[in-house]
Each structure stands twice: as C-alpha cells, then as structure tokens.
Amino acid sequence: MADTTVARPTGALRRLRPSGALAGVVPFFAYTTVFLLIPTLVVAIGAFLDGSNRFTLGNVSALTQPAVVRGLVQSVVLSAVTSVVGAVVGAVLAYAVSTARAGSVTQRFFTSLCGVLAQFGGVALAFAFIASFSAQGLLSVLVSKVGIDTGAGLWLYEWDRGLMLVYLYFQIPLMLIVFLPAVEGLRPQWREATETLGGTTWTYWRRVAGPILLPSFVGATLLLFTNAFSAYSTAKALVPQANPLLPLQIGSSLSSEVILGQENVGKAMALEMVVVVAIVMGLYAWLDRRAGRWTSR
C-alpha cells in the first residue's frame, strides 16, 4: 500500500512562513503609520500642550465655547440627517438592484455608477452644484424661464439645506455599495419557508429579513455618519464661516492668518472628532461582526 503520510514542514520552514507573510503587509503598516498613527499622536499630544509646549487643559476647556459647541452640533445634525436619509433611500435602491439577475447589465451598470458617484466629492462636487443650482446655474436659469423663482440659489450655501442635498449625492450611492452584499445574502429558501408556514410578505420582512438586515443597515448608517462627519472640502467650498462646522473650524484654527496661537485649540477640536469617529466606528465593527453571522452561513 502506498504511503499516504504527508510530510510536515520542519521547524525552519514554519519559522520562515510567518516572516514572508508579514513582509507583504509592511507597506500597509508603513502607510497607516505615516498617515494615520503619527497624525493621531500629534493631535492627541498637541491638544494638551500650550504655545510653549507645556501641559495645559486650556485647549480642552475651549471646546465648551459657544462657537465650538455650535459647530459640533451642526456637524452632528448634518451627518445624522444625511446618513439616515441616505441609508433609507440607498437601502431601497440596493433591494431594487438585488432583484435584477445576477451579473446582468442592469446590476453591473448601477453598481459601477454608484461606485463612481460615491467617490465624487470635494471641490468638484461643489462646483457641479454651483454650476447647476446657483443664481446663474444652468438648471436655475431654465427653471426661471418657466416662471419658478429659485430664490437666487442662496439655499445652496446653507448647511441645513444646500449642504445636506449635496452630501446625499454621495451618501446614497455609498449606502447602495455597502448594503447591497447584505441584501444579496438573503436566501430564497427563507422566504419559501415563511410562505410554507402561512406567512405573508409583511411577516417575512418583519420576522425574517428585517431582523437579519437590521445590524447591517444600522452599521452602514453609522459608516455614512462617519463619512459625512469627516467631510471637509465640499463644505469648505460651499458653506461660509457664518455657518460653522467642526471640520471648517479646525481648518481655520490651523491655517488662518487672522486667528493666531489657536493651533492647539484646533488639535483639541480634532481630538474631539477622533473620539466621536472612534465611538461610531467601534459600534460599526460590532454590528458588522454580528451581521456576519448570517451572511457567512
């Protein structure tokens, strides 16, 4: 009889494998160290230093100033509204796309389109809306010719109307991309089992699909919140300083030539953002693991 014993690797080979695997992730660790860990340490340390590099709590206490609190509240409201609306609309679109035949032209077209739109932000997105909806924008001029007053397009530069609409432009496609795998993970057998037991469509969504998709939906909503909360370029191009947002306040404190000596206050505000984002992403990671119990089955 042939010997079917598989030779095990020697101790030297076993020691070589981990080192080779780690060598492949060295560029990733280098990238995260330079662009994530080091800036986070600079922000965390600088938030507790004064202009003479001495320990102080003055920067942290400045976070209670009315202007800073207002910027935080407006940023949270902006992020919460756009994340919830974007999540609801994006989830509906994700379900509609999932009903198409797998690998069909329709499904590939919408997923590719949303992949592009989700990354279309910053100054380019702000310019596109200005060119379309400002006082002399293309759509504003066309609408005004039929007798509809657009209010000179001033709404576009308000954080609670114009900026929310602009943010939804990339929030909805991002939700579709993130939530589509969860929707496609629903098994047809689950619906068939519900119908076999006498359940209706409402019963299926309320007792089967809804509870399964809820962790993924909430996790995707938290991801959208973080995406909007950390956005800077689009808000910088549209919103004036009269409507402060926390990212804009941080940028002003670090680069403004009018407000001097406030760099470390800006770092304290940045640390505040880091804490908020860390909490939200921690919840997202927990929900993602919980949702993975169903999608991996």
PDB file of C-alpha atoms in Angstrom, residues 85-263:
ATOM      1  CA  VAL A  85     -31.951  59.713   4.657  1.00  0.00           C
ATOM      2  CA  GLY A  86     -29.114  58.295   2.580  1.00  0.00           C
ATOM      3  CA  ALA A  87     -29.415  54.932   4.337  1.00  0.00           C
ATOM      4  CA  VAL A  88     -33.173  54.644   3.759  1.00  0.00           C
ATOM      5  CA  VAL A  89     -33.036  55.658   0.096  1.00  0.00           C
ATOM      6  CA  GLY A  90     -29.882  53.658  -0.553  1.00  0.00           C
ATOM      7  CA  ALA A  91     -31.347  50.543   1.090  1.00  0.00           C
ATOM      8  CA  VAL A  92     -34.423  50.716  -1.141  1.00  0.00           C
ATOM      9  CA  LEU A  93     -32.232  51.113  -4.216  1.00  0.00           C
ATOM     10  CA  ALA A  94     -29.999  48.251  -3.049  1.00  0.00           C
ATOM     11  CA  TYR A  95     -33.012  45.962  -2.806  1.00  0.00           C
ATOM     12  CA  ALA A  96     -34.193  47.057  -6.253  1.00  0.00           C
ATOM     13  CA  VAL A  97     -30.766  46.314  -7.735  1.00  0.00           C
ATOM     14  CA  SER A  98     -30.635  42.943  -5.966  1.00  0.00           C
ATOM     15  CA  THR A  99     -33.823  41.849  -7.726  1.00  0.00           C
ATOM     16  CA  ALA A 100     -32.052  42.076 -11.085  1.00  0.00           C
ATOM     17  CA  ARG A 101     -30.478  38.952 -12.494  1.00  0.00           C
ATOM     18  CA  ALA A 102     -27.035  38.311 -11.024  1.00  0.00           C
ATOM     19  CA  GLY A 103     -24.345  39.604 -13.370  1.00  0.00           C
ATOM     20  CA  SER A 104     -26.847  41.321 -15.645  1.00  0.00           C
ATOM     21  CA  VAL A 105     -26.068  44.567 -17.422  1.00  0.00           C
ATOM     22  CA  THR A 106     -28.527  46.444 -15.190  1.00  0.00           C
ATOM     23  CA  GLN A 107     -26.898  45.275 -11.991  1.00  0.00           C
ATOM     24  CA  ARG A 108     -23.380  45.938 -13.218  1.00  0.00           C
ATOM     25  CA  PHE A 109     -24.356  49.373 -14.524  1.00  0.00           C
ATOM     26  CA  PHE A 110     -25.875  50.584 -11.255  1.00  0.00           C
ATOM     27  CA  THR A 111     -23.123  49.175  -9.049  1.00  0.00           C
ATOM     28  CA  SER A 112     -20.442  50.731 -11.266  1.00  0.00           C
ATOM     29  CA  LEU A 113     -22.293  54.045 -11.375  1.00  0.00           C
ATOM     30  CA  CYS A 114     -22.692  54.143  -7.599  1.00  0.00           C
ATOM     31  CA  GLY A 115     -19.037  53.241  -7.188  1.00  0.00           C
ATOM     32  CA  VAL A 116     -18.110  56.352  -9.170  1.00  0.00           C
ATOM     33  CA  LEU A 117     -20.666  58.671  -7.545  1.00  0.00           C
ATOM     34  CA  ALA A 118     -19.709  57.572  -4.030  1.00  0.00           C
ATOM     35  CA  GLN A 119     -16.183  58.874  -4.679  1.00  0.00           C
ATOM     36  CA  PHE A 120     -17.275  62.049  -6.444  1.00  0.00           C
ATOM     37  CA  GLY A 121     -16.916  64.654  -3.727  1.00  0.00           C
ATOM     38  CA  GLY A 122     -14.829  67.590  -2.671  1.00  0.00           C
ATOM     39  CA  VAL A 123     -14.474  70.788  -4.650  1.00  0.00           C
ATOM     40  CA  ALA A 124     -15.517  69.110  -7.908  1.00  0.00           C
ATOM     41  CA  LEU A 125     -18.898  68.162  -6.450  1.00  0.00           C
ATOM     42  CA  ALA A 126     -19.394  71.643  -5.008  1.00  0.00           C
ATOM     43  CA  PHE A 127     -18.594  73.205  -8.392  1.00  0.00           C
ATOM     44  CA  ALA A 128     -21.071  70.876 -10.115  1.00  0.00           C
ATOM     45  CA  PHE A 129     -23.885  72.021  -7.810  1.00  0.00           C
ATOM     46  CA  ILE A 130     -22.891  75.671  -8.126  1.00  0.00           C
ATOM     47  CA  ALA A 131     -22.907  75.384 -11.917  1.00  0.00           C
ATOM     48  CA  SER A 132     -26.353  73.788 -11.764  1.00  0.00           C
ATOM     49  CA  PHE A 133     -28.250  75.447  -8.891  1.00  0.00           C
ATOM     50  CA  SER A 134     -26.621  78.818  -8.184  1.00  0.00           C
ATOM     51  CA  ALA A 135     -28.209  82.109  -9.241  1.00  0.00           C
ATOM     52  CA  GLN A 136     -26.762  81.778 -12.745  1.00  0.00           C
ATOM     53  CA  GLY A 137     -26.637  77.997 -12.771  1.00  0.00           C
ATOM     54  CA  LEU A 138     -27.910  76.026 -15.739  1.00  0.00           C
ATOM     55  CA  LEU A 139     -30.929  74.483 -14.029  1.00  0.00           C
ATOM     56  CA  SER A 140     -31.785  77.682 -12.173  1.00  0.00           C
ATOM     57  CA  VAL A 141     -31.870  79.642 -15.428  1.00  0.00           C
ATOM     58  CA  LEU A 142     -34.007  77.002 -17.131  1.00  0.00           C
ATOM     59  CA  VAL A 143     -36.468  76.882 -14.229  1.00  0.00           C
ATOM     60  CA  SER A 144     -36.681  80.669 -14.006  1.00  0.00           C
ATOM     61  CA  LYS A 145     -37.727  80.821 -17.682  1.00  0.00           C
ATOM     62  CA  VAL A 146     -40.914  78.931 -16.840  1.00  0.00           C
ATOM     63  CA  GLY A 147     -41.767  81.336 -14.018  1.00  0.00           C
ATOM     64  CA  ILE A 148     -40.404  79.426 -10.992  1.00  0.00           C
ATOM     65  CA  ASP A 149     -38.409  81.525  -8.539  1.00  0.00           C
ATOM     66  CA  THR A 150     -35.399  79.680  -7.121  1.00  0.00           C
ATOM     67  CA  GLY A 151     -34.507  82.386  -4.601  1.00  0.00           C
ATOM     68  CA  ALA A 152     -31.236  83.336  -6.310  1.00  0.00           C
ATOM     69  CA  GLY A 153     -29.809  79.964  -5.303  1.00  0.00           C
ATOM     70  CA  LEU A 154     -28.884  81.172  -1.809  1.00  0.00           C
ATOM     71  CA  TRP A 155     -30.229  77.961  -0.266  1.00  0.00           C
ATOM     72  CA  LEU A 156     -27.295  76.111  -1.799  1.00  0.00           C
ATOM     73  CA  TYR A 157     -24.876  77.837   0.599  1.00  0.00           C
ATOM     74  CA  GLU A 158     -26.773  76.932   3.771  1.00  0.00           C
ATOM     75  CA  TRP A 159     -25.604  73.968   5.813  1.00  0.00           C
ATOM     76  CA  ASP A 160     -29.100  72.759   6.714  1.00  0.00           C
ATOM     77  CA  ARG A 161     -30.479  72.707   3.159  1.00  0.00           C
ATOM     78  CA  GLY A 162     -27.931  73.037   0.399  1.00  0.00           C
ATOM     79  CA  LEU A 163     -25.115  71.108   2.044  1.00  0.00           C
ATOM     80  CA  MET A 164     -27.453  68.301   3.069  1.00  0.00           C
ATOM     81  CA  LEU A 165     -28.592  67.893  -0.532  1.00  0.00           C
ATOM     82  CA  VAL A 166     -25.003  67.877  -1.755  1.00  0.00           C
ATOM     83  CA  TYR A 167     -23.968  65.272   0.828  1.00  0.00           C
ATOM     84  CA  LEU A 168     -26.845  62.994  -0.194  1.00  0.00           C
ATOM     85  CA  TYR A 169     -25.329  62.934  -3.680  1.00  0.00           C
ATOM     86  CA  PHE A 170     -22.527  60.672  -2.425  1.00  0.00           C
ATOM     87  CA  GLN A 171     -24.212  59.216   0.660  1.00  0.00           C
ATOM     88  CA  ILE A 172     -26.933  57.347  -1.251  1.00  0.00           C
ATOM     89  CA  PRO A 173     -24.530  55.606  -3.700  1.00  0.00           C
ATOM     90  CA  LEU A 174     -22.221  54.699  -0.822  1.00  0.00           C
ATOM     91  CA  MET A 175     -25.138  53.101   1.034  1.00  0.00           C
ATOM     92  CA  LEU A 176     -26.024  51.025  -2.014  1.00  0.00           C
ATOM     93  CA  ILE A 177     -22.472  49.712  -2.305  1.00  0.00           C
ATOM     94  CA  VAL A 178     -22.166  48.893   1.398  1.00  0.00           C
ATOM     95  CA  PHE A 179     -25.655  47.453   1.893  1.00  0.00           C
ATOM     96  CA  LEU A 180     -26.031  45.505  -1.358  1.00  0.00           C
ATOM     97  CA  PRO A 181     -23.995  42.458  -0.195  1.00  0.00           C
ATOM     98  CA  ALA A 182     -26.230  42.118   2.868  1.00  0.00           C
ATOM     99  CA  VAL A 183     -29.390  42.223   0.741  1.00  0.00           C
ATOM    100  CA  GLU A 184     -27.947  39.705  -1.714  1.00  0.00           C
ATOM    101  CA  GLY A 185     -27.172  37.446   1.253  1.00  0.00           C
ATOM    102  CA  LEU A 186     -30.878  36.813   1.860  1.00  0.00           C
ATOM    103  CA  ARG A 187     -31.630  33.221   0.933  1.00  0.00           C
ATOM    104  CA  PRO A 188     -34.684  32.461  -1.244  1.00  0.00           C
ATOM    105  CA  GLN A 189     -35.298  29.438   0.993  1.00  0.00           C
ATOM    106  CA  TRP A 190     -36.104  31.746   3.910  1.00  0.00           C
ATOM    107  CA  ARG A 191     -38.962  33.380   2.012  1.00  0.00           C
ATOM    108  CA  GLU A 192     -40.176  29.991   0.792  1.00  0.00           C
ATOM    109  CA  ALA A 193     -40.157  28.658   4.349  1.00  0.00           C
ATOM    110  CA  THR A 194     -42.146  31.663   5.536  1.00  0.00           C
ATOM    111  CA  GLU A 195     -44.748  31.178   2.825  1.00  0.00           C
ATOM    112  CA  THR A 196     -44.926  27.448   3.545  1.00  0.00           C
ATOM    113  CA  LEU A 197     -45.746  28.222   7.179  1.00  0.00           C
ATOM    114  CA  GLY A 198     -48.529  30.580   6.084  1.00  0.00           C
ATOM    115  CA  GLY A 199     -46.635  33.834   6.454  1.00  0.00           C
ATOM    116  CA  THR A 200     -47.194  36.867   4.264  1.00  0.00           C
ATOM    117  CA  THR A 201     -44.668  39.220   2.704  1.00  0.00           C
ATOM    118  CA  TRP A 202     -45.046  41.522   5.701  1.00  0.00           C
ATOM    119  CA  THR A 203     -44.368  38.577   8.011  1.00  0.00           C
ATOM    120  CA  TYR A 204     -41.224  37.721   6.060  1.00  0.00           C
ATOM    121  CA  TRP A 205     -39.819  41.254   6.280  1.00  0.00           C
ATOM    122  CA  ARG A 206     -40.854  41.770   9.906  1.00  0.00           C
ATOM    123  CA  ARG A 207     -39.702  38.470  11.375  1.00  0.00           C
ATOM    124  CA  VAL A 208     -37.055  37.117   8.987  1.00  0.00           C
ATOM    125  CA  ALA A 209     -35.414  39.570   6.585  1.00  0.00           C
ATOM    126  CA  GLY A 210     -35.812  42.638   8.796  1.00  0.00           C
ATOM    127  CA  PRO A 211     -34.005  41.255  11.874  1.00  0.00           C
ATOM    128  CA  ILE A 212     -31.274  39.778   9.656  1.00  0.00           C
ATOM    129  CA  LEU A 213     -30.672  43.025   7.770  1.00  0.00           C
ATOM    130  CA  LEU A 214     -31.037  45.344  10.766  1.00  0.00           C
ATOM    131  CA  PRO A 215     -27.422  45.037  12.040  1.00  0.00           C
ATOM    132  CA  SER A 216     -26.075  45.615   8.520  1.00  0.00           C
ATOM    133  CA  PHE A 217     -28.433  48.558   7.992  1.00  0.00           C
ATOM    134  CA  VAL A 218     -27.512  50.247  11.270  1.00  0.00           C
ATOM    135  CA  GLY A 219     -23.818  49.571  10.673  1.00  0.00           C
ATOM    136  CA  ALA A 220     -23.988  51.080   7.187  1.00  0.00           C
ATOM    137  CA  THR A 221     -25.825  54.097   8.596  1.00  0.00           C
ATOM    138  CA  LEU A 222     -23.018  54.612  11.119  1.00  0.00           C
ATOM    139  CA  LEU A 223     -20.492  54.383   8.295  1.00  0.00           C
ATOM    140  CA  LEU A 224     -22.409  57.068   6.399  1.00  0.00           C
ATOM    141  CA  PHE A 225     -22.436  59.220   9.536  1.00  0.00           C
ATOM    142  CA  THR A 226     -18.653  58.992   9.789  1.00  0.00           C
ATOM    143  CA  ASN A 227     -18.283  59.756   6.094  1.00  0.00           C
ATOM    144  CA  ALA A 228     -20.331  62.952   6.393  1.00  0.00           C
ATOM    145  CA  PHE A 229     -18.875  63.962   9.758  1.00  0.00           C
ATOM    146  CA  SER A 230     -15.318  63.943   8.424  1.00  0.00           C
ATOM    147  CA  ALA A 231     -16.032  65.618   5.051  1.00  0.00           C
ATOM    148  CA  TYR A 232     -14.193  68.908   4.595  1.00  0.00           C
ATOM    149  CA  SER A 233     -13.592  70.055   1.007  1.00  0.00           C
ATOM    150  CA  THR A 234     -17.222  70.132  -0.110  1.00  0.00           C
ATOM    151  CA  ALA A 235     -18.319  72.101   2.951  1.00  0.00           C
ATOM    152  CA  LYS A 236     -15.329  74.429   2.615  1.00  0.00           C
ATOM    153  CA  ALA A 237     -16.299  75.287  -0.972  1.00  0.00           C
ATOM    154  CA  LEU A 238     -19.980  75.938  -0.189  1.00  0.00           C
ATOM    155  CA  VAL A 239     -20.616  76.971   3.413  1.00  0.00           C
ATOM    156  CA  PRO A 240     -19.432  80.391   4.659  1.00  0.00           C
ATOM    157  CA  GLN A 241     -17.888  80.854   8.068  1.00  0.00           C
ATOM    158  CA  ALA A 242     -21.181  82.304   9.310  1.00  0.00           C
ATOM    159  CA  ASN A 243     -22.456  78.707   9.487  1.00  0.00           C
ATOM    160  CA  PRO A 244     -19.565  76.960  11.237  1.00  0.00           C
ATOM    161  CA  LEU A 245     -18.983  73.239  11.034  1.00  0.00           C
ATOM    162  CA  LEU A 246     -16.410  71.483  13.170  1.00  0.00           C
ATOM    163  CA  PRO A 247     -14.094  70.448  10.285  1.00  0.00           C
ATOM    164  CA  LEU A 248     -14.112  74.023   8.974  1.00  0.00           C
ATOM    165  CA  GLN A 249     -13.326  75.392  12.428  1.00  0.00           C
ATOM    166  CA  ILE A 250     -10.374  73.023  12.703  1.00  0.00           C
ATOM    167  CA  GLY A 251      -9.080  74.129   9.308  1.00  0.00           C
ATOM    168  CA  SER A 252      -9.434  77.806  10.244  1.00  0.00           C
ATOM    169  CA  SER A 253      -7.584  77.385  13.522  1.00  0.00           C
ATOM    170  CA  LEU A 254      -4.689  75.598  11.829  1.00  0.00           C
ATOM    171  CA  SER A 255      -4.277  77.752   8.718  1.00  0.00           C
ATOM    172  CA  SER A 256      -5.862  81.137   9.379  1.00  0.00           C
ATOM    173  CA  GLU A 257      -3.605  84.178   9.465  1.00  0.00           C
ATOM    174  CA  VAL A 258      -6.196  86.130  11.441  1.00  0.00           C
ATOM    175  CA  ILE A 259      -6.600  83.710  14.348  1.00  0.00           C
ATOM    176  CA  LEU A 260      -3.072  83.230  15.697  1.00  0.00           C
ATOM    177  CA  GLY A 261      -1.995  80.947  18.505  1.00  0.00           C
ATOM    178  CA  GLN A 262      -5.052  78.694  18.156  1.00  0.00           C
ATOM    179  CA  GLU A 263      -3.314  75.745  16.532  1.00  0.00           C
TER     180      GLU A 263
END
